[in-house]
PDB file of C-alpha atoms in Angstrom:
ATOM      1  CA  MET A   1      -2.398  29.472 -18.852  1.00  0.00           C
ATOM      2  CA  ALA A   2       0.780  28.010 -17.377  1.00  0.00           C
ATOM      3  CA  ILE A   3       0.852  24.220 -17.377  1.00  0.00           C
ATOM      4  CA  GLU A   4       1.075  22.707 -13.922  1.00  0.00           C
ATOM      5  CA  THR A   5       4.089  20.462 -13.484  1.00  0.00           C
ATOM      6  CA  ASN A   6       3.620  17.085 -11.780  1.00  0.00           C
ATOM      7  CA  THR A   7      -0.135  16.773 -11.745  1.00  0.00           C
ATOM      8  CA  LYS A   8      -2.440  14.531 -13.712  1.00  0.00           C
ATOM      9  CA  ILE A   9      -3.793  17.431 -15.751  1.00  0.00           C
ATOM     10  CA  GLY A  10      -0.290  18.863 -16.230  1.00  0.00           C
ATOM     11  CA  LEU A  11       1.194  15.647 -17.603  1.00  0.00           C
ATOM     12  CA  ILE A  12      -1.777  14.979 -19.886  1.00  0.00           C
ATOM     13  CA  SER A  13      -1.510  18.582 -21.139  1.00  0.00           C
ATOM     14  CA  LYS A  14       2.190  18.130 -21.899  1.00  0.00           C
ATOM     15  CA  ALA A  15       1.439  14.908 -23.766  1.00  0.00           C
ATOM     16  CA  LEU A  16      -1.186  16.759 -25.808  1.00  0.00           C
ATOM     17  CA  LEU A  17       1.386  19.474 -26.582  1.00  0.00           C
ATOM     18  CA  LEU A  18       3.785  16.796 -27.850  1.00  0.00           C
ATOM     19  CA  LEU A  19       0.967  15.702 -30.167  1.00  0.00           C
ATOM     20  CA  GLY A  20       0.406  19.241 -31.450  1.00  0.00           C
ATOM     21  CA  GLU A  21      -2.808  19.729 -29.474  1.00  0.00           C
ATOM     22  CA  LYS A  22      -3.820  22.475 -27.049  1.00  0.00           C
ATOM     23  CA  PRO A  23      -3.325  21.842 -23.310  1.00  0.00           C
ATOM     24  CA  LEU A  24      -6.257  20.957 -21.062  1.00  0.00           C
ATOM     25  CA  GLN A  25      -8.227  23.479 -19.067  1.00  0.00           C
ATOM     26  CA  SER A  26      -9.658  20.742 -16.844  1.00  0.00           C
ATOM     27  CA  LEU A  27      -9.961  16.956 -16.701  1.00  0.00           C
ATOM     28  CA  SER A  28     -13.614  17.273 -17.722  1.00  0.00           C
ATOM     29  CA  ASP A  29     -12.590  18.856 -21.060  1.00  0.00           C
ATOM     30  CA  ASP A  30     -14.790  17.243 -23.719  1.00  0.00           C
ATOM     31  CA  ARG A  31     -12.094  17.003 -26.410  1.00  0.00           C
ATOM     32  CA  TYR A  32     -11.247  13.508 -27.602  1.00  0.00           C
ATOM     33  CA  GLY A  33      -7.555  13.836 -26.659  1.00  0.00           C
ATOM     34  CA  ALA A  34      -8.464  14.863 -23.131  1.00  0.00           C
ATOM     35  CA  THR A  35     -10.783  11.885 -22.766  1.00  0.00           C
ATOM     36  CA  VAL A  36      -8.121   9.473 -24.047  1.00  0.00           C
ATOM     37  CA  GLY A  37      -5.425  10.962 -21.796  1.00  0.00           C
ATOM     38  CA  ALA A  38      -7.610  10.916 -18.687  1.00  0.00           C
ATOM     39  CA  GLY A  39      -8.659   7.351 -19.456  1.00  0.00           C
ATOM     40  CA  LEU A  40      -5.088   6.101 -19.901  1.00  0.00           C
ATOM     41  CA  PHE A  41      -3.336   8.060 -17.154  1.00  0.00           C
ATOM     42  CA  ASP A  42      -3.761   5.800 -14.102  1.00  0.00           C
ATOM     43  CA  LEU A  43      -3.108   2.614 -16.053  1.00  0.00           C
ATOM     44  CA  LEU A  44       0.060   4.007 -17.670  1.00  0.00           C
ATOM     45  CA  TYR A  45       1.276   5.487 -14.373  1.00  0.00           C
ATOM     46  CA  GLU A  46       1.111   2.130 -12.582  1.00  0.00           C
ATOM     47  CA  ASN A  47       2.493   0.295 -15.629  1.00  0.00           C
ATOM     48  CA  GLU A  48       5.536   2.584 -15.819  1.00  0.00           C
ATOM     49  CA  LEU A  49       6.102   2.257 -12.073  1.00  0.00           C
ATOM     50  CA  GLN A  50       6.009  -1.534 -12.272  1.00  0.00           C
ATOM     51  CA  SER A  51       8.315  -1.663 -15.295  1.00  0.00           C
ATOM     52  CA  ASN A  52      11.416  -1.048 -13.157  1.00  0.00           C
ATOM     53  CA  ARG A  53      12.455  -0.968  -9.519  1.00  0.00           C
ATOM     54  CA  TRP A  54      12.426   2.831  -9.396  1.00  0.00           C
ATOM     55  CA  ARG A  55      14.373   3.933  -6.313  1.00  0.00           C
ATOM     56  CA  PHE A  56      12.081   6.905  -5.630  1.00  0.00           C
ATOM     57  CA  ALA A  57       9.115   4.519  -5.303  1.00  0.00           C
ATOM     58  CA  CYS A  58      10.794   1.931  -3.052  1.00  0.00           C
ATOM     59  CA  THR A  59      10.458   1.641   0.679  1.00  0.00           C
ATOM     60  CA  LYS A  60      11.121  -0.771   3.550  1.00  0.00           C
ATOM     61  CA  VAL A  61       8.718  -1.792   6.277  1.00  0.00           C
ATOM     62  CA  ALA A  62       8.448  -4.321   9.097  1.00  0.00           C
ATOM     63  CA  LEU A  63       5.230  -6.319   8.719  1.00  0.00           C
ATOM     64  CA  SER A  64       2.654  -6.906  11.405  1.00  0.00           C
ATOM     65  CA  ARG A  65       2.067 -10.541  12.233  1.00  0.00           C
ATOM     66  CA  LEU A  66      -1.577 -11.553  12.199  1.00  0.00           C
ATOM     67  CA  SER A  67      -3.078 -13.487  15.103  1.00  0.00           C
ATOM     68  CA  ASP A  68      -4.773 -16.179  13.020  1.00  0.00           C
ATOM     69  CA  THR A  69      -2.684 -19.211  12.073  1.00  0.00           C
ATOM     70  CA  PRO A  70      -2.584 -20.018   8.359  1.00  0.00           C
ATOM     71  CA  LEU A  71      -3.898 -23.301   7.027  1.00  0.00           C
ATOM     72  CA  ASN A  72      -1.561 -26.013   5.830  1.00  0.00           C
ATOM     73  CA  GLN A  73       2.237 -25.664   5.844  1.00  0.00           C
ATOM     74  CA  TRP A  74       2.900 -22.091   7.062  1.00  0.00           C
ATOM     75  CA  GLN A  75       3.241 -21.068  10.720  1.00  0.00           C
ATOM     76  CA  TYR A  76       2.685 -17.300  10.436  1.00  0.00           C
ATOM     77  CA  ALA A  77       0.734 -14.801   8.372  1.00  0.00           C
ATOM     78  CA  TYR A  78       1.645 -11.125   7.923  1.00  0.00           C
ATOM     79  CA  GLN A  79      -0.388  -8.250   6.515  1.00  0.00           C
ATOM     80  CA  LEU A  80       1.088  -6.646   3.384  1.00  0.00           C
ATOM     81  CA  PRO A  81       0.924  -2.842   3.076  1.00  0.00           C
ATOM     82  CA  PRO A  82      -2.143  -1.548   1.191  1.00  0.00           C
ATOM     83  CA  ASP A  83       0.034   0.575  -1.128  1.00  0.00           C
ATOM     84  CA  LEU A  84       2.198  -2.363  -2.272  1.00  0.00           C
ATOM     85  CA  LEU A  85       2.529  -2.611  -6.059  1.00  0.00           C
ATOM     86  CA  LEU A  86       5.444  -5.030  -6.317  1.00  0.00           C
ATOM     87  CA  LEU A  87       7.299  -7.021  -3.674  1.00  0.00           C
ATOM     88  CA  HIS A  88      11.104  -6.849  -4.056  1.00  0.00           C
ATOM     89  CA  HIS A  89      12.698  -8.622  -1.084  1.00  0.00           C
ATOM     90  CA  VAL A  90      11.655 -10.446   2.066  1.00  0.00           C
ATOM     91  CA  TYR A  91      13.893 -10.375   5.160  1.00  0.00           C
ATOM     92  CA  PRO A  92      15.107 -12.636   6.560  1.00  0.00           C
ATOM     93  CA  VAL A  93      15.706 -14.598   3.373  1.00  0.00           C
ATOM     94  CA  THR A  94      13.224 -17.414   3.797  1.00  0.00           C
ATOM     95  CA  ARG A  95      10.559 -19.352   1.976  1.00  0.00           C
ATOM     96  CA  TYR A  96       7.222 -17.567   1.683  1.00  0.00           C
ATOM     97  CA  GLU A  97       4.060 -17.312  -0.390  1.00  0.00           C
ATOM     98  CA  VAL A  98       1.796 -14.352  -1.053  1.00  0.00           C
ATOM     99  CA  TYR A  99      -1.962 -14.874  -0.942  1.00  0.00           C
ATOM    100  CA  GLY A 100      -3.969 -11.743  -1.652  1.00  0.00           C
ATOM    101  CA  SER A 101      -2.932  -9.085   0.841  1.00  0.00           C
ATOM    102  CA  ARG A 102      -1.056 -11.495   3.103  1.00  0.00           C
ATOM    103  CA  ILE A 103       2.332 -13.163   3.109  1.00  0.00           C
ATOM    104  CA  TYR A 104       2.749 -16.615   4.672  1.00  0.00           C
ATOM    105  CA  THR A 105       6.055 -17.886   6.044  1.00  0.00           C
ATOM    106  CA  ASP A 106       7.680 -19.732   8.912  1.00  0.00           C
ATOM    107  CA  ALA A 107       9.752 -16.705   9.971  1.00  0.00           C
ATOM    108  CA  MET A 108       8.852 -15.158  13.321  1.00  0.00           C
ATOM    109  CA  THR A 109       9.497 -11.607  12.090  1.00  0.00           C
ATOM    110  CA  VAL A 110       9.358 -10.301   8.524  1.00  0.00           C
ATOM    111  CA  SER A 111      10.311  -7.057   6.864  1.00  0.00           C
ATOM    112  CA  ILE A 112      10.108  -6.278   3.162  1.00  0.00           C
ATOM    113  CA  ASP A 113      11.349  -3.952   0.439  1.00  0.00           C
ATOM    114  CA  TYR A 114       8.589  -3.037  -1.974  1.00  0.00           C
ATOM    115  CA  LEU A 115       7.440  -0.700  -4.710  1.00  0.00           C
ATOM    116  CA  PHE A 116       4.601   1.690  -3.887  1.00  0.00           C
ATOM    117  CA  LYS A 117       2.629   4.244  -5.898  1.00  0.00           C
ATOM    118  CA  PRO A 118       3.714   7.734  -4.808  1.00  0.00           C
ATOM    119  CA  GLU A 119       1.572  10.785  -5.370  1.00  0.00           C
ATOM    120  CA  ILE A 120       2.254  12.062  -8.881  1.00  0.00           C
ATOM    121  CA  SER A 121       3.443  15.367  -7.413  1.00  0.00           C
ATOM    122  CA  GLN A 122       6.276  13.490  -5.652  1.00  0.00           C
ATOM    123  CA  VAL A 123       7.874  11.779  -8.674  1.00  0.00           C
ATOM    124  CA  PRO A 124      11.185  13.143 -10.014  1.00  0.00           C
ATOM    125  CA  ALA A 125      11.308  15.109 -13.258  1.00  0.00           C
ATOM    126  CA  TYR A 126      12.890  12.256 -15.225  1.00  0.00           C
ATOM    127  CA  PHE A 127       9.975   9.963 -14.390  1.00  0.00           C
ATOM    128  CA  ALA A 128       7.336  12.651 -15.034  1.00  0.00           C
ATOM    129  CA  THR A 129       8.920  13.195 -18.464  1.00  0.00           C
ATOM    130  CA  LEU A 130       8.909   9.455 -19.124  1.00  0.00           C
ATOM    131  CA  LEU A 131       5.229   9.258 -18.192  1.00  0.00           C
ATOM    132  CA  THR A 132       4.485  12.227 -20.473  1.00  0.00           C
ATOM    133  CA  TYR A 133       6.126  10.413 -23.404  1.00  0.00           C
ATOM    134  CA  ALA A 134       4.272   7.186 -22.542  1.00  0.00           C
ATOM    135  CA  LEU A 135       0.994   9.113 -22.565  1.00  0.00           C
ATOM    136  CA  ALA A 136       1.820  10.818 -25.856  1.00  0.00           C
ATOM    137  CA  ARG A 137       2.864   7.506 -27.402  1.00  0.00           C
ATOM    138  CA  ASP A 138      -0.349   5.754 -26.419  1.00  0.00           C
ATOM    139  CA  MET A 139      -2.587   8.760 -27.101  1.00  0.00           C
ATOM    140  CA  ARG A 140      -1.129   9.423 -30.560  1.00  0.00           C
ATOM    141  CA  ASN A 141      -2.727   6.524 -32.396  1.00  0.00           C
ATOM    142  CA  PRO A 142      -6.278   7.096 -31.114  1.00  0.00           C
ATOM    143  CA  ILE A 143      -6.002  10.827 -31.817  1.00  0.00           C
ATOM    144  CA  GLU A 144      -4.205  10.782 -35.165  1.00  0.00           C
ATOM    145  CA  GLY A 145      -4.634   7.189 -36.343  1.00  0.00           C
ATOM    146  CA  SER A 146      -1.125   7.259 -37.857  1.00  0.00           C
ATOM    147  CA  GLU A 147       1.200   4.291 -37.381  1.00  0.00           C
ATOM    148  CA  ASP A 148       4.236   6.355 -38.461  1.00  0.00           C
ATOM    149  CA  ALA A 149       3.471   8.985 -35.817  1.00  0.00           C
ATOM    150  CA  PHE A 150       3.231   6.206 -33.221  1.00  0.00           C
ATOM    151  CA  LYS A 151       6.675   4.885 -34.214  1.00  0.00           C
ATOM    152  CA  VAL A 152       8.223   8.351 -33.882  1.00  0.00           C
ATOM    153  CA  MET A 153       6.772   8.758 -30.395  1.00  0.00           C
ATOM    154  CA  GLN A 154       7.953   5.238 -29.478  1.00  0.00           C
ATOM    155  CA  VAL A 155      11.542   6.212 -30.349  1.00  0.00           C
ATOM    156  CA  LYS A 156      11.271   9.367 -28.214  1.00  0.00           C
ATOM    157  CA  TYR A 157       9.777   7.328 -25.378  1.00  0.00           C
ATOM    158  CA  ASN A 158      12.634   4.785 -25.546  1.00  0.00           C
ATOM    159  CA  MET A 159      15.244   7.548 -25.416  1.00  0.00           C
ATOM    160  CA  GLN A 160      13.596   9.096 -22.350  1.00  0.00           C
ATOM    161  CA  ARG A 161      13.267   5.679 -20.692  1.00  0.00           C
ATOM    162  CA  ASP A 162      17.027   5.156 -21.063  1.00  0.00           C
ATOM    163  CA  ARG A 163      17.667   8.578 -19.490  1.00  0.00           C
ATOM    164  CA  ALA A 164      15.239   7.890 -16.648  1.00  0.00           C
ATOM    165  CA  LEU A 165      16.739   4.475 -15.907  1.00  0.00           C
ATOM    166  CA  PHE A 166      20.211   5.988 -15.796  1.00  0.00           C
ATOM    167  CA  ALA A 167      19.131   8.821 -13.484  1.00  0.00           C
ATOM    168  CA  ASP A 168      17.263   6.452 -11.194  1.00  0.00           C
ATOM    169  CA  ALA A 169      20.200   4.036 -10.984  1.00  0.00           C
ATOM    170  CA  GLN A 170      22.267   6.763  -9.343  1.00  0.00           C
ATOM    171  CA  GLY A 171      20.313   6.102  -6.128  1.00  0.00           C
ATOM    172  CA  ARG A 172      22.044   2.749  -5.719  1.00  0.00           C
ATOM    173  CA  PRO A 173      25.771   2.637  -6.397  1.00  0.00           C
ATOM    174  CA  SER A 174      27.066  -0.449  -8.131  1.00  0.00           C
ATOM    175  CA  THR A 175      29.001  -2.974  -6.102  1.00  0.00           C
ATOM    176  CA  THR A 176      32.079  -4.708  -7.396  1.00  0.00           C
ATOM    177  CA  VAL A 177      32.055  -8.448  -7.791  1.00  0.00           C
ATOM    178  CA  GLN A 178      35.025  -9.895  -5.991  1.00  0.00           C
ATOM    179  CA  SER A 179      35.817 -13.328  -7.210  1.00  0.00           C
ATOM    180  CA  SER A 180      38.911 -15.192  -6.056  1.00  0.00           C
ATOM    181  CA  PRO A 181      38.564 -18.661  -7.548  1.00  0.00           C
ATOM    182  CA  PHE A 182      42.192 -19.612  -6.823  1.00  0.00           C
ATOM    183  CA  THR A 183      42.085 -18.686  -3.137  1.00  0.00           C
ATOM    184  CA  ASP A 184      38.532 -20.022  -2.669  1.00  0.00           C
ATOM    185  CA  VAL A 185      39.708 -23.485  -3.682  1.00  0.00           C
ATOM    186  CA  ARG A 186      42.288 -23.681  -0.863  1.00  0.00           C
TER     187      ARG A 186
END
């Protein structure tokens, strides 16, 4: 059986292969490794997404202002997107507070940059590989019970994380810092 690429079952199967196990036939496989992988997958996926501002999982949106006026100090309330995992920036730059699924501010219009959870089939190969190593790292100890094996997988995970961070950073070119302290003083 060929292992599917960016699917839940495909990534868990690849993690099992890294651990020397056989790949899954289905998510309802009754093997211990399959149960551990299926149990950890969603948690590790969101954790890896939230560990960095991955460019492939970032988006911008203008928020809809709600009709009800907030209590206390804020003038306006806006509904946050349901797929928001992590708020990056609020435009215009202003004071605000987040309460549950709403953002409160005095700005008349608000747009945001935020991190969302894309379908696993839409993530780039470098991130899918990183998630596979994260799964293998966290599945290894419950399956094998070996601390040394965990350390080996942690090293492999760290190497892949460095590669993934580098690849993802290519989506935003660096900007030069232009400092002119002598002319700024004039």
